[in-house]
XYZ file of C-alpha atoms in Angstrom:
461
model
C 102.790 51.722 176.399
C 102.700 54.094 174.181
C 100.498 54.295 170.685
C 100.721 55.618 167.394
C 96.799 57.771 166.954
C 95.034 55.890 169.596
C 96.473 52.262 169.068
C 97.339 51.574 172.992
C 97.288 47.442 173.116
C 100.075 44.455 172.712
C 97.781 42.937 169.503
C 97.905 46.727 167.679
C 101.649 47.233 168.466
C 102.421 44.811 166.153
C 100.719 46.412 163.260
C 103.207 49.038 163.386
C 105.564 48.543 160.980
C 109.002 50.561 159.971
C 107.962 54.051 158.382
C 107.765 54.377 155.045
C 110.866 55.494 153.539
C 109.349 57.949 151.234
C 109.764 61.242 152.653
C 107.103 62.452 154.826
C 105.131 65.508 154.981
C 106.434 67.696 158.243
C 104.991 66.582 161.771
C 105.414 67.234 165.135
C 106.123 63.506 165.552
C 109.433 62.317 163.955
C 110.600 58.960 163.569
C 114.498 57.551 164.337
C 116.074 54.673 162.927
C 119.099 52.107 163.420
C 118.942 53.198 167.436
C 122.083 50.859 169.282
C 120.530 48.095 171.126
C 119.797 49.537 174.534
C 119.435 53.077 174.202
C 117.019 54.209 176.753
C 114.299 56.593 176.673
C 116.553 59.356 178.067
C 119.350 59.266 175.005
C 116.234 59.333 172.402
C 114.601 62.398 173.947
C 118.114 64.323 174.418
C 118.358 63.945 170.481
C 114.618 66.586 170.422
C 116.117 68.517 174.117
C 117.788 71.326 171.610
C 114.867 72.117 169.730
C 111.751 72.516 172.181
C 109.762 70.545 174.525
C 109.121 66.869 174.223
C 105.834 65.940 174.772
C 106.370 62.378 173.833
C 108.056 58.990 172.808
C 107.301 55.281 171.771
C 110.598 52.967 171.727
C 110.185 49.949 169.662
C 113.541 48.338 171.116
C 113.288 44.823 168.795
C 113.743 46.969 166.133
C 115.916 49.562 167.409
C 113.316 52.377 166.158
C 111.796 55.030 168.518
C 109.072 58.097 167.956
C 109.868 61.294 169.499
C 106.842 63.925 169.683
C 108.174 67.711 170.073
C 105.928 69.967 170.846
C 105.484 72.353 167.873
C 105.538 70.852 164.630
C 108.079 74.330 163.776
C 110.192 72.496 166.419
C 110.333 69.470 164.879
C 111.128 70.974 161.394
C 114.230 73.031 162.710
C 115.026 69.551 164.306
C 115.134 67.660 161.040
C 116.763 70.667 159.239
C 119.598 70.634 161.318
C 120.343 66.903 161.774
C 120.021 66.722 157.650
C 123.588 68.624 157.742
C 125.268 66.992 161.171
C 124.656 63.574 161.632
C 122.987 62.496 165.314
C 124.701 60.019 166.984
C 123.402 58.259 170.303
C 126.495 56.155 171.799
C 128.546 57.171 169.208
C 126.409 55.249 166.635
C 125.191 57.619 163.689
C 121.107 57.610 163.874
C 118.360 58.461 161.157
C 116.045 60.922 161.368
C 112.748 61.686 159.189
C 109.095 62.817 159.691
C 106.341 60.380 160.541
C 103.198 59.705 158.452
C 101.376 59.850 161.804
C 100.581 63.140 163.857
C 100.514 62.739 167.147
C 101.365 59.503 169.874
C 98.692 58.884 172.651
C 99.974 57.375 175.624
C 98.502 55.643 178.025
C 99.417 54.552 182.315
C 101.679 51.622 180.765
C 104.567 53.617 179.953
C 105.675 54.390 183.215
C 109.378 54.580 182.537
C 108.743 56.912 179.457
C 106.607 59.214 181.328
C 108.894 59.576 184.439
C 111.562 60.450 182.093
C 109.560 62.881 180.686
C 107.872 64.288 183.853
C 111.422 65.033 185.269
C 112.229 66.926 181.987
C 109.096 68.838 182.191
C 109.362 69.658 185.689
C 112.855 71.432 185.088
C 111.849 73.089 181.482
C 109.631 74.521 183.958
C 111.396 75.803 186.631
C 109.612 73.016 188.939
C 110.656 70.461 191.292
C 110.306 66.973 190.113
C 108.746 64.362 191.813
C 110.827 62.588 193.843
C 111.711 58.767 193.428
C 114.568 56.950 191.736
C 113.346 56.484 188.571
C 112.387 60.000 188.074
C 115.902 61.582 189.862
C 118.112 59.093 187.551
C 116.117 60.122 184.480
C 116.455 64.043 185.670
C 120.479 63.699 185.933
C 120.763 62.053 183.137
C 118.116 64.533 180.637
C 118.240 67.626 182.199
C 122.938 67.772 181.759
C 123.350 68.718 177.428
C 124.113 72.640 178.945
C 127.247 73.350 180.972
C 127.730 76.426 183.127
C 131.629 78.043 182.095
C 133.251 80.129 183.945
C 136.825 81.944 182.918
C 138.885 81.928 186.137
C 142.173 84.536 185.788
C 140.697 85.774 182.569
C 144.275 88.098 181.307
C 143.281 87.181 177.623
C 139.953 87.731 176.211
C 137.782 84.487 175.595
C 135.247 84.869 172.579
C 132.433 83.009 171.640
C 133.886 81.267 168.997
C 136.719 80.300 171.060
C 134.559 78.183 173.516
C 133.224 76.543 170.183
C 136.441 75.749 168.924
C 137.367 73.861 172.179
C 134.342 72.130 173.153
C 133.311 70.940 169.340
C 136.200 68.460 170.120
C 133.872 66.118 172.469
C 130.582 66.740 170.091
C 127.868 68.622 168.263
C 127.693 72.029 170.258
C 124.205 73.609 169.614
C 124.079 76.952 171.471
C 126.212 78.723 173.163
C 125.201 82.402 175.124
C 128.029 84.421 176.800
C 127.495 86.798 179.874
C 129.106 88.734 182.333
C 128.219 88.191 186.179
C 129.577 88.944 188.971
C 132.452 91.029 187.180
C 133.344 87.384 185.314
C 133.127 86.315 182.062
C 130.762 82.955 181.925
C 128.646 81.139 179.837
C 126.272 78.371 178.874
C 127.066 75.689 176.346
C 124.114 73.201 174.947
C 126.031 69.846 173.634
C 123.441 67.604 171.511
C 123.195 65.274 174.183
C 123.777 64.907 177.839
C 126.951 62.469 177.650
C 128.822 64.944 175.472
C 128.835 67.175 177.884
C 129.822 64.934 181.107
C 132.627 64.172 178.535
C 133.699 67.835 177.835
C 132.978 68.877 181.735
C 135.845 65.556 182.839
C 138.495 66.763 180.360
C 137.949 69.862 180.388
C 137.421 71.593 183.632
C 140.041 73.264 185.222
C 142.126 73.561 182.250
C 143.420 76.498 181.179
C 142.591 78.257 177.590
C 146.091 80.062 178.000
C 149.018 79.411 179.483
C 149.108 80.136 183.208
C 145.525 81.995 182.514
C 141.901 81.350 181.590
C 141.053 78.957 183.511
C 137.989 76.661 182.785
C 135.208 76.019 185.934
C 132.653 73.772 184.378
C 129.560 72.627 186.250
C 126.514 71.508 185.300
C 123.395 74.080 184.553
C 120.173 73.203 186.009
C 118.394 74.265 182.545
C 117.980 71.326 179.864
C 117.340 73.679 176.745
C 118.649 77.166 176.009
C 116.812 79.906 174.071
C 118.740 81.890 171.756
C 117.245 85.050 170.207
C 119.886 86.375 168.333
C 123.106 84.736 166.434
C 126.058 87.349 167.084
C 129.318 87.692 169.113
C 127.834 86.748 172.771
C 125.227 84.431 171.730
C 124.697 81.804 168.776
C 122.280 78.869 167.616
C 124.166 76.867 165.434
C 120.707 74.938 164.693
C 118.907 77.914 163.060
C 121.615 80.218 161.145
C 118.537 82.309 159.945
C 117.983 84.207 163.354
C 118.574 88.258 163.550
C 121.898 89.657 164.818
C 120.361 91.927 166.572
C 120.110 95.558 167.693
C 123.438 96.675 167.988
C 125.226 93.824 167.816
C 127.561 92.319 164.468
C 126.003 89.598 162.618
C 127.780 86.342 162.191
C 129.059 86.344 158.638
C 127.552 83.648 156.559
C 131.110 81.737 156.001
C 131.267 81.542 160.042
C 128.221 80.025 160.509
C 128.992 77.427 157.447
C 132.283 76.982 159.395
C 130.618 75.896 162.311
C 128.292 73.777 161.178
C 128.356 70.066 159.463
C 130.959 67.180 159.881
C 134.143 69.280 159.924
C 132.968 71.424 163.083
C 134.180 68.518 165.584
C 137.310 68.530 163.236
C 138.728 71.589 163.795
C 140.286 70.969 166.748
C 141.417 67.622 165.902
C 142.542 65.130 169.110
C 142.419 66.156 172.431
C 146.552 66.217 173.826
C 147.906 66.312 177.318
C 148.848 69.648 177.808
C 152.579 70.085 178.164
C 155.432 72.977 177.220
C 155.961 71.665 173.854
C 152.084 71.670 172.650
C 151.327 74.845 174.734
C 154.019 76.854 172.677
C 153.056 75.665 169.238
C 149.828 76.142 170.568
C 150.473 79.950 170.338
C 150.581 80.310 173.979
C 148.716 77.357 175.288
C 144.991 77.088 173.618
C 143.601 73.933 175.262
C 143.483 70.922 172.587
C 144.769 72.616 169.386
C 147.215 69.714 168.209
C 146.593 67.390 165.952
C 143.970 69.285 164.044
C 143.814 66.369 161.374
C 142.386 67.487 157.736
C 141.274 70.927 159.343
C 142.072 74.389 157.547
C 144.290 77.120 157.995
C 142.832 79.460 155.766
C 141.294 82.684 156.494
C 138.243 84.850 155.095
C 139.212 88.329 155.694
C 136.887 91.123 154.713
C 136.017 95.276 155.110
C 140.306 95.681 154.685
C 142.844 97.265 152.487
C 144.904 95.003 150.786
C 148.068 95.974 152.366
C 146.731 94.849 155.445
C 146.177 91.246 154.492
C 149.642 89.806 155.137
C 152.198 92.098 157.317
C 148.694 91.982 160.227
C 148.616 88.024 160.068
C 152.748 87.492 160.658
C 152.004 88.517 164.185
C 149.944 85.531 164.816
C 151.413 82.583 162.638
C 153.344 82.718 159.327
C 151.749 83.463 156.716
C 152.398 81.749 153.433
C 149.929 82.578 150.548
C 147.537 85.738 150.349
C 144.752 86.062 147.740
C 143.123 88.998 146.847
C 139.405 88.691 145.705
C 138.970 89.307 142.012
C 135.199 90.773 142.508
C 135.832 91.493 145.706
C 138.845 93.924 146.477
C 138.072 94.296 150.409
C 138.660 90.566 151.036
C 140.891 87.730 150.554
C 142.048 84.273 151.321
C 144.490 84.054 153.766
C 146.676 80.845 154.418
C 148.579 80.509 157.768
C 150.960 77.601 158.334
C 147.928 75.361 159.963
C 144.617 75.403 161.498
C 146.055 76.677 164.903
C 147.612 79.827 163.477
C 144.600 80.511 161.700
C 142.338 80.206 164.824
C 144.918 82.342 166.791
C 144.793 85.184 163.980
C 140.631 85.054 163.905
C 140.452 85.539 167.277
C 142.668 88.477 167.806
C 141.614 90.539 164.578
C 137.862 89.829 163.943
C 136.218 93.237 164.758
C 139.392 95.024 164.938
C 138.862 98.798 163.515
C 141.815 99.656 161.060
C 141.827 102.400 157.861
C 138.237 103.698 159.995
C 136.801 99.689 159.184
C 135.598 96.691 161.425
C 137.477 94.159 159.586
C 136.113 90.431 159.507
C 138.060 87.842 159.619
C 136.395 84.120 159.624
C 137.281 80.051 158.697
C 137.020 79.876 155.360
C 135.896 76.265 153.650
C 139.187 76.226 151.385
C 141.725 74.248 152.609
C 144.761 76.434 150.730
C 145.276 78.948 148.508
C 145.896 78.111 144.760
C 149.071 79.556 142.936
C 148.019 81.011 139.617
C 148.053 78.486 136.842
C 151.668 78.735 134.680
C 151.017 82.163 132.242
C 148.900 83.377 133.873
C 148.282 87.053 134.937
C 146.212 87.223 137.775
C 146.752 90.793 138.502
C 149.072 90.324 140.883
C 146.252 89.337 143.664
C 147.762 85.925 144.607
C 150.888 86.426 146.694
C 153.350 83.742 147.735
C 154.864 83.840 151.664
C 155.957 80.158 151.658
C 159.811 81.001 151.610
C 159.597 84.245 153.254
C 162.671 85.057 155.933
C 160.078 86.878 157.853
C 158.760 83.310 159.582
C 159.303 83.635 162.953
C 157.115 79.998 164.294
C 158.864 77.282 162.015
C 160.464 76.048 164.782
C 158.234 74.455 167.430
C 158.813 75.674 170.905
C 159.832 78.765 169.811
C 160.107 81.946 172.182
C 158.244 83.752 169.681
C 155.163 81.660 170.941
C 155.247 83.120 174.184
C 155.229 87.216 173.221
C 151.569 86.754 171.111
C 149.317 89.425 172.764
C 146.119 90.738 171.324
C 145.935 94.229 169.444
C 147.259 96.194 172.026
C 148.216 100.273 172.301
C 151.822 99.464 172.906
C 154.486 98.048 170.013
C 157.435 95.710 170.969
C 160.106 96.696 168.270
C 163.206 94.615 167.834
C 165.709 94.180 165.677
C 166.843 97.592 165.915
C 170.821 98.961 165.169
C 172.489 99.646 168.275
C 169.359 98.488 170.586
C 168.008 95.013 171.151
C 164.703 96.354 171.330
C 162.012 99.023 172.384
C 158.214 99.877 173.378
C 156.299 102.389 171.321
C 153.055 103.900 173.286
C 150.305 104.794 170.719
C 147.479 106.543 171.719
C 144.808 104.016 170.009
C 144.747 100.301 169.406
C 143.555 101.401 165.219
C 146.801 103.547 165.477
C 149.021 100.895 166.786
C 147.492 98.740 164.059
C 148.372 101.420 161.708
C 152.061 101.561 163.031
C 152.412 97.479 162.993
C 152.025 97.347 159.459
C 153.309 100.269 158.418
C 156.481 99.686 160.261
C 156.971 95.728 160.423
C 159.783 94.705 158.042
C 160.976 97.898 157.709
C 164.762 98.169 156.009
C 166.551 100.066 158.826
C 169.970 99.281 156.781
C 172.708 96.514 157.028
C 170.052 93.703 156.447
C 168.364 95.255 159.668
C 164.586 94.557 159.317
C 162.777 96.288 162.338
C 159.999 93.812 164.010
C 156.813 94.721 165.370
C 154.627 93.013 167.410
C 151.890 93.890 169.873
C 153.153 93.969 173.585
C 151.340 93.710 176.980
C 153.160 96.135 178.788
C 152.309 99.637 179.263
C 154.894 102.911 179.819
């Protein structure tokens, strides 16, 4: 068994007693309480997997308590950190994490079931073969599976980052996520807290498509059990430390994002996981896998680094917009409110980093859940504007056609409406200058109660 600074027999187990529940001075050894009956060695180390090596564990199963030893005490600090803000679960049964008055466990040869578990997770942290036997194989399939390998089959749309996030948050806590290209395909790795999360995701998931028709899912399992992040920015992102560097180069994830993604409400977003079928694929903007039933999630939007014309006319191409607020302190940013949570996700991923005016704009999840009408007398400036009865919603009706023609910024215009013509294709020479055009143009009075609309088109002349 297992031993808490040197105590290794039956008689001294007994002395050790539930942690004190005064809070702890940081240690490399932390200790986990109100464990489900049964949870094996395997589901308590997965909880440390995301955070560094585990060098060791004691499971005190009559009183459904274990002690996890990382290997770096700064590893076990990030560990508690994080947890503090999303609660661990193991079997779907919400666990508690603090530090441990003691500083190390020493083990001894009675443990054999702890060890093999952790053997076969050391063997494939580094790069090794484990030892072969069927306590040690069933302990390596079941540690060494928190990261799944994606790959984006038929990839006509781009897939971002915070796209895969979005989808897979539905199943569990995703803790890193790092985006490549190989082999001329988009893939990428995705660490879930815990091994079962991701079997989970990989069943319901794979073979799916993001789109409709297009971006397909391929989901397997990655032989690596931890992934190391470097940098938080558009192709890679540790959702467990939001202090790490952007990078050279590379756009750092705004502040509001990272909040976004993090706590309670970033399995929410999403909301329940639907068959996919015509109805939910249209209101879906165009098929996004699992974007119904997004209860209690947000539809407002963070945009910043814009003019304040752009705000509104931009966001009708992706959703209707019904309130916009202008930032008081802040001129270059404001609240935007789409009709729900999978408008607002559509918008996001199309605009952020889009170049328009000679800016990158941002556009990010914001934490409010509307926008607030000015109180009754009040002047605000005019900076709160009010969309909710506007003619120019084209998604009210579910289903809609208008579902099917959202394309990302693009150099070509659609144009409709138009006297005399159903419609047209304008050929810019820029995507910032088709931008430009889109709002300059949408909405435009082209006389008897002919508004011209614009919207961004796939085709080419």
């Amino acid at each position: 068994m297992s031993s808490i600074n040197g105590t290794s027999n039956g008689s001294d187990s007994k002395k050790l007693r539930v942690e004190d529940r005064m809070e702890a001075a940081p240690s490399r050894v932390l200790h986990i309480r109100k464990l489900p009956n049964e949870t094996t060695e395997t589901e308590v180390i997965a909880l440390g997997l995301p955070f560094g090596k585990v060098t060791n564990i004691l499971t005190l199963k009559g009183k459904n308590q274990a002690f996890l030893e990382l290997g770096t005490e700064e590893a076990a600090i990030t560990m508690v950190n994080y947890y503090s803000t999303v609660t661990p679960h193991v079997r779907n049964v919400p666990v508690f994490i603090q530090y441990s008055n003691h500083k190390e466990l020493k083990t001894d040869a009675g443990n054999q079931r702890a060890q093999a578990v952790l053997q076969a997770v050391s063997a494939v942290q580094g790069g090794g073969t484990p030892t072969s036997g069927s306590t040690v194989d069933l302990a390596l399939t079941a540690a060494s599976s928190p990261v799944l390998r994606i790959i984006i089959d038929n990839m006509f749309y781009p897939v971002t980052l915070d796209v895969l996030q979005q989808i897979f948050s539905k199943f569990g806590t995703v803790m890193k996520i790092i985006t490549f290209t190989k082999n001329n395909q988009f893939q990428a790795l995705l660490q879930f807290n815990d091994p079962s999360t991701a079997q989970q995701a990989k069943i319901a998931l794979d073979g799916q498509n993001i789109y409709n028709s297009c971006c397909t899912l391929r989901i397997d399992y990655s032989k690596l059990v931890n992934l190391n992040v470097k940098y938080n920015n558009d192709k890679s992102r540790d959702y467990t430390r939001p202090e790490l560097p952007a990078g050279d180069g590379q756009p750092a994830v705004d502040p509001n994002m990272a909040a976004a993604f993090q706590g309670k409400d970033s399995s929410s977003l999403l909301g329940a996981l639907s068959p996919l079928n015509a109805a939910a694929a249209a209101a879906a903007a165009a098929g996004r896998v699992a974007l119904s039933g997004h209860s209690g999630s947000s539809g407002v939007l963070l945009a910043s680094n814009l003019n304040e014309e752009v705000s509104a006319p931009l966001n009708w191409v992706y959703g209707d917009c019904q309130r916009v607020k202008i930032l008081y302190n802040k001129k270059d940013s404001a609240l935007i409110q789409m009709a729900d949570a999978n408008q607002a996700q559509l918008a996001m991923s199309h605009l952020n980093g889009q170049k328009m005016y000679g800016k990158v704009i941002r556009v990010t999840l914001s934490k409010h859940t509307s926008v607030q009408l000015p109180r009754d007398g009040l002047d605000d400036q005019g900076l709160t504007k009010d969309f909710t009865n506007s003619p120019l919603h084209r998604f009210k009706k579910p289903g809609s056609k208008n579902f099917q023609n959202i394309f990302p910024p693009s150099t070509t215009l659609h144009l409709s409406n138009i006297p005399d013509h159903k419609m047209a294709l304008l050929q810019m020479s820029t995507v910032e200058e088709a931008i430009q055009g889109l709002i300059d143009l949408h909405n435009y009075n082209m006389g008897d109660n002919h508004h011209l609309r614009v919207s961004f088109s796939k085709s080419t002349i």
